[in-house]
XYZ file of C-alpha atoms in Angstrom:
647
model
C -49.931 48.280 69.871
C -50.898 45.178 70.099
C -49.231 42.538 67.662
C -49.999 39.143 67.189
C -47.645 36.379 66.802
C -47.726 33.031 64.522
C -46.225 29.449 65.910
C -44.336 27.530 63.479
C -44.048 24.388 66.287
C -46.695 21.756 67.505
C -45.191 22.281 71.229
C -46.225 26.004 72.239
C -48.527 26.223 74.777
C -45.890 27.742 77.071
C -44.871 30.420 74.512
C -49.277 31.301 74.036
C -49.448 31.475 77.415
C -46.768 33.861 78.135
C -48.514 36.116 75.239
C -52.075 36.032 77.283
C -50.124 37.762 80.215
C -48.161 39.992 78.239
C -51.484 41.074 75.510
C -50.376 40.229 72.569
C -52.831 38.036 70.298
C -51.893 34.405 68.777
C -51.939 32.706 65.479
C -51.129 29.169 65.424
C -49.698 27.103 62.509
C -51.387 23.035 62.301
C -51.085 20.510 59.918
C -54.230 18.505 58.862
C -54.118 16.078 61.410
C -53.696 18.927 64.525
C -56.427 20.182 63.286
C -57.927 19.851 66.861
C -54.880 20.168 68.849
C -54.325 21.824 72.015
C -52.267 24.851 70.620
C -54.890 25.253 67.952
C -57.720 25.370 70.149
C -55.330 27.927 72.889
C -54.725 29.892 70.070
C -56.974 33.547 68.717
C -56.625 32.521 65.144
C -55.654 29.001 63.757
C -53.821 28.093 59.563
C -53.720 24.891 58.162
C -50.564 25.179 56.258
C -50.440 21.303 54.975
C -50.779 17.413 55.560
C -49.463 15.521 58.336
C -45.424 14.658 56.674
C -43.520 17.355 58.557
C -42.125 18.279 55.224
C -45.270 19.235 53.541
C -46.598 21.139 56.793
C -44.503 21.994 59.656
C -41.365 22.733 57.652
C -43.031 24.046 54.462
C -41.735 27.620 54.722
C -44.225 28.684 51.798
C -47.075 27.679 53.536
C -45.900 29.359 56.729
C -45.161 32.789 54.981
C -48.391 32.686 53.096
C -50.253 32.053 56.180
C -47.962 34.608 58.031
C -49.422 37.460 55.451
C -52.624 36.475 55.087
C -53.319 37.107 58.891
C -51.076 40.120 59.329
C -48.776 38.812 62.476
C -45.815 40.773 62.982
C -43.298 38.091 64.648
C -43.105 34.574 65.236
C -42.135 32.452 67.790
C -40.630 29.061 66.110
C -40.958 27.054 69.074
C -38.935 24.263 70.127
C -38.430 22.665 66.719
C -38.906 22.150 63.118
C -37.860 25.451 62.049
C -36.583 27.635 64.924
C -32.805 26.859 64.463
C -33.492 27.312 60.362
C -31.665 30.093 59.510
C -33.367 30.335 55.747
C -36.693 30.880 57.197
C -35.182 33.782 59.118
C -33.766 35.528 56.416
C -37.132 35.223 55.058
C -38.659 36.431 57.989
C -36.466 39.536 57.737
C -36.849 39.947 53.823
C -40.934 40.374 55.084
C -40.101 42.570 57.704
C -41.245 40.268 60.573
C -39.648 40.197 63.932
C -38.406 36.575 64.604
C -38.361 35.734 68.282
C -34.549 34.399 68.247
C -31.027 35.495 67.494
C -30.506 37.289 64.450
C -29.298 34.481 61.140
C -25.735 34.716 61.492
C -25.803 33.228 65.326
C -27.730 30.448 64.028
C -25.892 30.144 60.985
C -22.508 29.889 62.819
C -23.985 27.402 65.897
C -26.359 25.578 63.927
C -23.135 23.832 62.247
C -21.318 21.759 64.981
C -18.409 22.162 62.763
C -17.858 26.208 62.187
C -19.327 25.731 66.285
C -16.645 24.481 67.441
C -14.142 26.047 65.011
C -15.509 29.126 67.189
C -16.291 27.897 70.328
C -12.036 27.302 70.115
C -10.980 30.864 69.435
C -13.573 32.258 71.812
C -11.675 30.344 74.173
C -14.098 27.773 75.233
C -13.177 23.906 76.058
C -13.581 21.481 73.406
C -13.817 17.959 72.630
C -10.672 16.288 70.353
C -11.703 15.380 66.987
C -11.902 16.263 63.219
C -12.623 19.529 62.923
C -13.609 19.020 59.183
C -16.813 17.422 57.091
C -16.466 13.518 56.720
C -17.601 12.678 53.301
C -17.588 8.762 52.698
C -17.880 5.484 55.126
C -13.920 4.925 54.297
C -13.284 8.172 55.056
C -14.794 8.004 58.252
C -12.880 5.030 59.658
C -9.396 6.673 58.934
C -10.858 9.184 61.062
C -11.834 7.355 63.484
C -8.575 5.438 63.875
C -6.621 8.438 63.894
C -8.900 10.047 67.106
C -9.159 6.665 68.211
C -12.159 4.617 69.730
C -14.679 5.290 70.893
C -15.887 8.335 68.527
C -18.880 10.064 68.483
C -20.708 10.424 64.337
C -23.145 12.952 64.521
C -24.880 15.540 62.251
C -23.716 18.778 61.554
C -26.845 20.356 61.219
C -28.207 18.085 63.849
C -30.129 18.760 67.636
C -31.785 16.480 69.651
C -29.811 12.986 69.816
C -31.134 12.742 66.008
C -28.313 11.687 63.526
C -25.935 10.601 66.636
C -23.814 7.610 66.753
C -21.511 6.247 68.674
C -18.930 3.761 66.977
C -16.455 1.688 68.944
C -14.497 -0.070 66.047
C -14.586 0.141 61.785
C -17.448 -1.784 61.185
C -19.723 0.691 63.547
C -18.299 3.832 62.092
C -19.478 2.598 59.041
C -22.555 1.911 59.742
C -22.972 4.769 61.840
C -22.142 7.068 59.079
C -25.104 5.583 57.273
C -27.546 5.527 59.472
C -26.183 9.020 61.102
C -26.227 10.691 57.056
C -30.014 9.211 56.641
C -31.194 10.635 59.196
C -29.252 14.182 59.271
C -30.981 14.408 55.896
C -34.589 13.476 57.056
C -34.788 15.338 60.159
C -32.553 18.655 58.438
C -32.002 18.130 55.137
C -28.391 18.534 55.695
C -26.520 15.071 55.638
C -23.300 16.594 56.569
C -21.695 14.627 59.314
C -18.239 15.343 61.752
C -16.277 12.607 64.112
C -15.198 13.548 67.571
C -13.359 11.744 70.791
C -16.541 9.891 72.466
C -15.793 10.890 75.703
C -17.388 7.825 77.881
C -19.851 7.577 81.089
C -19.757 12.019 80.907
C -22.106 13.502 82.641
C -24.272 16.330 80.192
C -25.224 19.524 81.714
C -25.968 22.274 79.485
C -25.884 26.315 80.405
C -28.816 28.419 79.959
C -27.622 31.629 78.704
C -29.916 35.205 77.879
C -28.144 38.039 75.595
C -29.984 41.309 74.585
C -28.923 43.216 71.483
C -27.096 45.721 73.259
C -24.016 43.356 74.028
C -24.950 42.097 77.123
C -25.412 38.368 78.742
C -26.194 36.508 81.521
C -25.792 32.980 82.114
C -28.742 31.352 83.866
C -27.290 28.609 85.635
C -27.258 24.703 84.651
C -29.631 21.941 83.833
C -28.595 18.443 84.682
C -29.404 16.322 81.541
C -27.861 12.938 81.798
C -30.574 10.617 81.779
C -30.756 10.103 78.212
C -31.406 6.845 75.990
C -30.399 6.992 72.005
C -28.712 10.318 72.882
C -32.244 11.880 73.911
C -33.265 13.229 77.625
C -35.613 11.891 79.766
C -35.248 13.403 83.000
C -33.624 16.347 83.921
C -32.969 18.853 87.171
C -31.870 22.013 88.363
C -29.568 22.156 89.233
C -26.892 19.843 88.945
C -25.565 17.746 92.040
C -22.203 17.640 90.423
C -21.483 21.349 89.911
C -19.540 23.076 92.848
C -19.608 27.030 92.764
C -16.323 27.739 91.138
C -17.117 24.907 88.174
C -20.619 26.283 87.196
C -19.260 30.074 87.254
C -16.519 28.603 85.078
C -19.077 26.785 83.137
C -21.320 29.950 82.712
C -18.266 32.233 82.290
C -17.436 30.326 79.004
C -21.017 29.912 77.570
C -21.473 33.682 77.963
C -18.117 33.953 76.127
C -19.280 32.099 73.235
C -23.026 34.044 72.845
C -21.288 37.120 72.930
C -18.686 35.870 70.178
C -21.158 35.293 68.040
C -23.139 38.498 69.419
C -25.861 36.139 70.203
C -29.148 37.887 71.440
C -31.749 35.513 72.727
C -32.401 32.969 75.105
C -29.922 30.387 74.153
C -28.211 27.150 75.847
C -24.600 25.811 75.649
C -24.377 22.031 76.104
C -21.637 20.519 77.932
C -19.974 17.028 78.264
C -18.342 16.728 82.134
C -15.621 13.577 83.020
C -15.325 12.621 86.500
C -13.059 14.840 87.333
C -15.156 18.420 86.200
C -13.285 18.562 83.194
C -15.702 20.084 81.009
C -16.235 20.325 76.611
C -18.540 22.264 74.621
C -20.360 19.905 72.939
C -23.247 22.287 70.852
C -25.426 25.251 71.270
C -28.953 24.731 70.503
C -30.284 28.635 69.337
C -33.961 28.209 70.456
C -35.719 27.695 73.498
C -35.167 24.139 75.046
C -37.466 21.885 76.021
C -36.116 21.819 79.986
C -36.502 25.677 79.864
C -39.195 25.383 82.708
C -37.313 23.808 85.486
C -34.757 26.898 84.864
C -37.795 29.290 85.154
C -38.449 27.727 88.439
C -35.273 28.756 89.926
C -34.610 31.621 88.909
C -38.128 33.361 88.763
C -37.756 34.373 84.656
C -40.127 33.697 81.947
C -37.999 32.510 79.562
C -40.833 33.393 76.801
C -41.296 36.994 77.695
C -37.273 37.321 78.074
C -36.800 36.169 74.245
C -40.039 38.860 73.178
C -38.632 41.242 75.370
C -35.287 41.060 73.329
C -36.711 40.522 69.672
C -37.832 44.212 70.571
C -34.994 46.062 71.377
C -35.586 46.268 74.716
C -32.388 45.557 76.979
C -31.912 43.063 79.764
C -33.690 44.107 83.171
C -30.785 41.760 85.231
C -27.132 41.470 85.804
C -25.558 38.416 86.824
C -25.749 38.512 90.529
C -29.598 39.481 90.414
C -29.701 35.211 89.095
C -30.292 33.330 91.724
C -30.575 30.017 92.541
C -33.453 29.438 94.555
C -34.725 25.630 95.641
C -34.674 22.625 92.895
C -36.799 21.636 89.912
C -37.270 18.268 87.995
C -38.636 17.536 84.750
C -39.721 14.463 83.334
C -40.627 13.846 79.657
C -43.592 11.672 79.392
C -43.253 9.840 76.333
C -45.751 7.955 74.180
C -42.938 4.772 74.543
C -42.698 1.412 75.203
C -40.310 1.622 77.827
C -40.102 -2.035 77.820
C -38.684 -1.632 74.491
C -34.576 -0.869 73.845
C -35.636 2.269 77.431
C -38.673 3.533 74.336
C -39.960 2.301 71.432
C -43.174 4.870 69.655
C -46.574 4.057 70.543
C -49.256 5.373 68.799
C -52.998 5.482 69.028
C -56.044 7.855 70.740
C -55.770 8.870 74.280
C -59.151 7.249 75.837
C -58.237 8.661 79.187
C -56.204 11.607 80.096
C -55.832 13.533 83.634
C -52.941 15.504 84.586
C -51.566 15.800 88.212
C -51.855 19.445 88.408
C -54.301 18.999 91.843
C -50.814 18.796 93.208
C -48.987 21.647 94.538
C -45.809 22.616 92.974
C -46.752 20.589 89.482
C -46.605 22.149 86.013
C -47.245 20.575 82.953
C -46.526 21.623 79.695
C -48.354 19.628 76.927
C -49.843 19.850 73.823
C -52.411 17.380 73.907
C -55.998 16.014 75.542
C -57.983 13.200 76.415
C -59.302 11.799 72.816
C -56.452 13.068 70.840
C -54.578 10.878 68.474
C -50.769 9.920 68.977
C -49.395 9.371 65.147
C -45.850 8.571 63.721
C -45.200 11.713 61.854
C -44.270 13.562 65.186
C -42.359 13.646 68.024
C -43.672 11.143 70.793
C -43.528 13.310 73.564
C -47.026 13.959 75.413
C -45.586 16.135 77.913
C -43.698 17.492 80.087
C -44.168 16.804 83.695
C -42.078 19.607 85.992
C -41.592 19.511 89.944
C -40.522 22.030 92.548
C -39.155 22.310 96.153
C -37.175 24.145 98.411
C -35.257 20.696 98.344
C -34.088 18.433 96.549
C -35.429 15.457 98.422
C -38.837 17.747 98.202
C -38.957 18.033 94.624
C -38.107 13.811 94.162
C -41.376 13.486 96.247
C -43.596 15.663 94.712
C -42.511 14.448 91.380
C -43.227 10.539 92.431
C -46.783 11.705 93.677
C -47.336 13.363 90.193
C -46.196 10.059 88.165
C -48.218 8.049 90.469
C -51.409 10.643 90.307
C -50.818 10.974 85.856
C -53.224 9.182 83.965
C -52.968 8.103 80.777
C -54.993 5.007 79.250
C -55.017 4.212 75.044
C -51.218 4.525 74.482
C -47.934 2.639 75.969
C -46.139 5.124 77.869
C -42.760 5.249 80.088
C -44.006 6.418 83.121
C -43.396 3.167 84.765
C -39.447 3.642 83.890
C -39.933 7.744 84.873
C -40.924 6.236 88.707
C -38.053 3.947 88.133
C -35.495 6.638 87.635
C -36.544 8.955 90.186
C -36.397 6.541 92.388
C -33.463 4.353 92.095
C -30.521 4.953 94.954
C -28.013 5.964 92.313
C -30.442 8.884 90.899
C -31.196 10.039 94.685
C -27.554 10.037 95.554
C -26.374 12.161 92.163
C -24.128 9.095 90.445
C -25.739 9.794 86.941
C -24.219 9.789 83.948
C -24.906 9.598 80.201
C -24.990 5.648 80.973
C -27.219 5.473 83.467
C -29.996 3.190 81.530
C -27.692 0.772 80.190
C -25.746 0.186 83.230
C -28.713 0.176 85.727
C -30.464 -1.921 83.407
C -27.912 -4.164 81.408
C -30.613 -6.451 80.080
C -33.200 -4.227 79.193
C -35.824 -2.456 81.575
C -38.603 -4.882 83.141
C -40.563 -2.896 85.190
C -40.795 -2.734 88.977
C -39.186 -5.920 90.453
C -41.482 -5.798 93.831
C -40.058 -6.831 97.282
C -42.246 -9.346 98.965
C -43.950 -6.792 101.440
C -45.050 -5.023 97.993
C -46.069 -7.595 96.444
C -48.578 -8.687 99.344
C -49.540 -5.159 98.951
C -50.601 -5.021 95.852
C -51.997 -8.507 95.503
C -54.246 -7.564 98.496
C -55.424 -4.295 97.508
C -56.070 -5.944 93.390
C -58.377 -8.747 95.626
C -59.987 -5.819 97.603
C -60.929 -4.038 94.259
C -62.243 -7.015 92.870
C -64.566 -7.843 95.934
C -65.647 -4.080 96.039
C -66.457 -4.248 91.779
C -68.637 -7.487 92.519
C -71.029 -5.708 95.474
C -71.515 -2.517 93.684
C -72.080 -4.725 90.790
C -75.589 -6.386 92.465
C -77.089 -3.344 93.546
C -80.038 -2.509 91.883
C -80.879 2.024 92.281
C -84.620 2.860 91.755
C -86.074 -0.699 91.188
C -88.719 -1.899 93.514
C -89.031 -5.535 92.369
C -85.373 -6.006 93.338
C -84.995 -6.948 96.874
C -84.258 -4.751 99.363
C -82.365 -7.190 101.730
C -78.969 -7.331 101.754
C -77.714 -10.801 100.416
C -73.303 -10.109 100.883
C -71.251 -13.206 101.881
C -68.848 -12.423 104.796
C -65.953 -14.345 102.995
C -64.316 -14.934 99.266
C -61.467 -16.905 98.023
C -60.075 -15.514 94.927
C -56.899 -16.323 92.736
C -54.980 -13.212 91.349
C -52.406 -13.378 88.768
C -49.280 -11.232 88.964
C -47.163 -11.937 85.906
C -46.901 -15.399 85.479
C -47.736 -16.247 88.726
C -51.080 -17.052 90.623
C -51.434 -16.247 94.072
C -54.853 -17.657 96.332
C -56.338 -15.226 98.831
C -58.483 -15.081 101.109
C -60.718 -11.427 101.927
C -62.721 -10.970 104.615
C -64.962 -7.118 104.655
C -65.691 -4.873 107.142
C -67.415 -1.441 105.887
C -65.018 -0.432 103.461
C -62.309 -1.916 105.313
C -61.299 -5.265 103.727
C -58.608 -7.753 105.721
C -56.728 -10.146 103.021
C -54.928 -13.451 103.580
C -52.501 -13.458 101.143
C -48.404 -15.504 100.960
C -49.028 -16.252 104.662
C -49.574 -12.573 105.640
C -52.524 -10.477 106.238
C -53.195 -6.879 104.800
C -55.494 -4.542 105.677
C -57.088 -2.724 102.440
C -59.433 0.420 103.096
C -60.449 3.154 101.316
C -64.119 5.562 100.182
C -63.730 2.544 96.695
C -65.111 5.158 93.896
C -64.727 3.199 91.084
C -65.407 5.645 88.242
C -62.005 6.885 88.599
C -59.152 6.029 87.203
C -57.046 6.822 90.074
C -57.666 5.172 93.320
C -56.094 5.888 97.138
C -56.382 3.321 99.443
C -54.940 3.653 102.669
C -52.810 -0.515 102.878
C -51.582 -1.313 106.074
C -52.307 2.160 107.956
C -50.252 3.764 104.696
C -51.920 6.172 102.011
C -51.018 4.952 98.195
C -52.184 5.746 95.195
C -53.179 3.035 92.917
C -53.200 2.235 89.433
C -52.885 -1.525 87.802
C -54.367 -3.916 86.062
C -54.325 -6.973 87.728
C -56.929 -10.227 86.577
C -58.262 -11.256 89.601
C -60.263 -14.730 89.299
C -62.776 -16.783 91.673
C -61.563 -20.168 93.307
C -63.784 -21.791 90.174
C -62.751 -19.861 87.333
C -59.136 -20.244 88.589
C -59.742 -24.158 88.395
C -61.605 -23.911 85.328
C -58.838 -21.744 83.274
C -56.478 -24.555 84.339
C -57.936 -26.344 81.832
C -57.497 -23.820 78.709
C -55.069 -24.348 76.246
C -51.827 -22.067 76.345
C -51.030 -20.004 73.378
C -47.516 -21.450 71.968
C -45.177 -18.818 71.117
C -44.259 -17.864 67.641
C -40.834 -18.773 66.564
C -39.188 -15.404 66.019
C -36.123 -16.689 64.329
C -37.713 -17.391 61.270
C -39.538 -14.327 60.852
C -39.260 -10.328 61.491
C -42.269 -8.611 62.856
C -41.969 -4.161 63.259
C -41.149 -3.830 66.909
C -42.726 0.089 66.731
C -45.370 1.947 64.140
C -43.470 3.617 61.761
C -42.246 3.876 57.648
C -39.986 1.732 55.540
C -37.196 3.520 54.370
C -34.992 1.169 52.824
C -35.375 -2.891 52.292
C -31.625 -4.731 51.952
C -32.927 -8.250 50.956
C -35.217 -10.090 48.193
C -36.454 -13.548 48.036
C -33.791 -16.250 47.852
C -31.155 -14.324 49.197
C -28.957 -15.629 51.836
C -28.235 -13.842 54.932
C -26.448 -13.831 58.085
C -27.061 -13.469 61.955
C -27.056 -10.196 62.282
C -27.205 -8.864 58.893
C -29.552 -6.024 58.447
C -32.992 -6.896 56.746
C -34.395 -3.669 56.134
C -34.751 -0.059 57.986
C -37.918 1.404 59.654
C -38.410 5.207 60.808
C -40.442 6.352 63.111
C -40.423 9.579 64.985
C -37.321 10.748 62.538
C -35.185 8.097 64.236
C -33.903 5.183 61.789
C -33.752 1.554 63.071
C -32.273 -1.090 61.695
C -33.940 -4.721 61.848
C -31.454 -7.578 61.310
C -31.745 -11.326 60.917
C -32.009 -13.450 64.136
C -30.384 -16.489 62.239
C -28.264 -17.614 58.999
C -30.855 -18.580 56.126
C -32.462 -18.098 53.561
C -34.705 -15.309 52.387
C -38.363 -16.441 52.234
C -40.287 -13.379 51.226
C -40.150 -10.389 51.846
C -43.326 -8.160 53.114
C -42.553 -4.535 53.127
C -41.628 -2.176 50.472
C -39.318 1.135 50.862
C -42.799 4.026 51.561
C -44.949 1.716 53.109
C -46.382 2.852 56.644
C -45.735 -0.422 58.961
C -48.135 -0.938 62.392
C -46.458 -2.399 65.829
C -45.943 -6.574 65.005
C -46.607 -6.676 60.752
C -44.912 -8.841 59.146
C -41.643 -8.020 57.932
C -40.114 -10.599 56.369
C -40.039 -14.577 56.060
C -37.259 -16.517 56.624
C -36.841 -20.872 55.955
């Protein structure tokens, strides 16, 4: 019998593809701003469930239940977020006789509460982190508990996940601040502001075990995923398997994950997350009772379609495999491509319209799970993820080389994105050697990420390529097609003198041309650049000194005369940011802590901006008097908008 399925998440293209393979029709739900989204176009039917804010659309259970009834849907796959771990939603589906493609409500409730899940894990013989096994009610109570446990501590939402509602505190003041922000984020993201506190394990690895369990008491562990590369407790790069685990530790972690799944009578795909220290001691962190964003890398190394397995389990079928059947074939890497500015705190949200978008699907062993297309809008209302970029190889080196090519061939225009940071991570010697922890980014870039630092040869090649491209474009612009009044005698010059700007530096170059090859004299060196020069493509495959390169770049190139005249242009005077506060990102003002006439101290909080469900405290750069306030709670602000002026 053909079934129909309704999806309550934006990021469910993988689910729809699997349903198509299984002959199952699909229904997508969407907010009004997502009416042209990819998942809406892919599904057999689509229903609008409300306006852009998630509380009025993707978290609006009444509207979603109405959509289920009106379309006659028989089952629901909740996707990765929103209502995927909401026990009330699962209960309402059960009351309607609609199948929930996920675990039973008791497992969602038990594992969705971090306090309860930790107690259950202890009872099931799973290693747990030392901490306070109760709800922390006030900031002062949090301070007392933190002092008893010993700093540093992790403050986190009891009902949380995805890095939201989590703060690390190293002293009493950070504990008070962390309590406040974590409570607010938890309430905003999960509708539950309860918090817990536990010992923070400094510099651990974040390694998770994928589990699969049916309704007949059988459960498997599908190996591990290394998820240690993070910013703000959110994953950026993942891989399977981990370079760190030996077979004995892998088995021990897998067996404990299965013990926990069986303890709560779990049935579906789920993920048990662990923190692992340098001695390979591992501690239970949480269990996600849903499909994880990084599930494709597990599929790559095991050959299993996790969405298909979830649907089969929900229907009541037993598992088709035994533990000894689960392989580790090859290596898989996933990079989370975000609409973020990586030069600001490793990634503050960016919004805008994708004026150009081209996924690197021309490459072999590359998978891109995305929910957007050229022309899509990235808004402040939802997670800034653009796609999950996955590469696979027989070895880790192959997978990493393929990821480097895929990132180089990925075209994104219209929003700021984090591909420069992703490329730096996967090519960094520490990452390549496997020497990583959750503190990788701040350790490698202690003053923040400032882009790739070019070596002398690389800089020379980039300058030469930019100069050659400039001349190729100039020559093309001189050609006229189907115009007999223009002389057909070529008027080409043999040599060009240019100035190329790279950062704040200017470099004089000299270019000569022979056919499709340009010889460039730059920085006391000579570079030969050749190619087909398809200037209509955003990607430019070139051969530079005999080596093939794929280029995307924006570099300012001037003629010698233009460079001389440009030196007379007045320089823009940098704004005095010590006396003003501008929003570093688009978002919504959650709170304003000052008013005109107040005196603030350096580092004192002035306002709080929420962007993509994360709250960010804006502080004063100096001790001063507040001259004027230009924002108010509930107001939407853009990047660079003036918030407060100081005298």
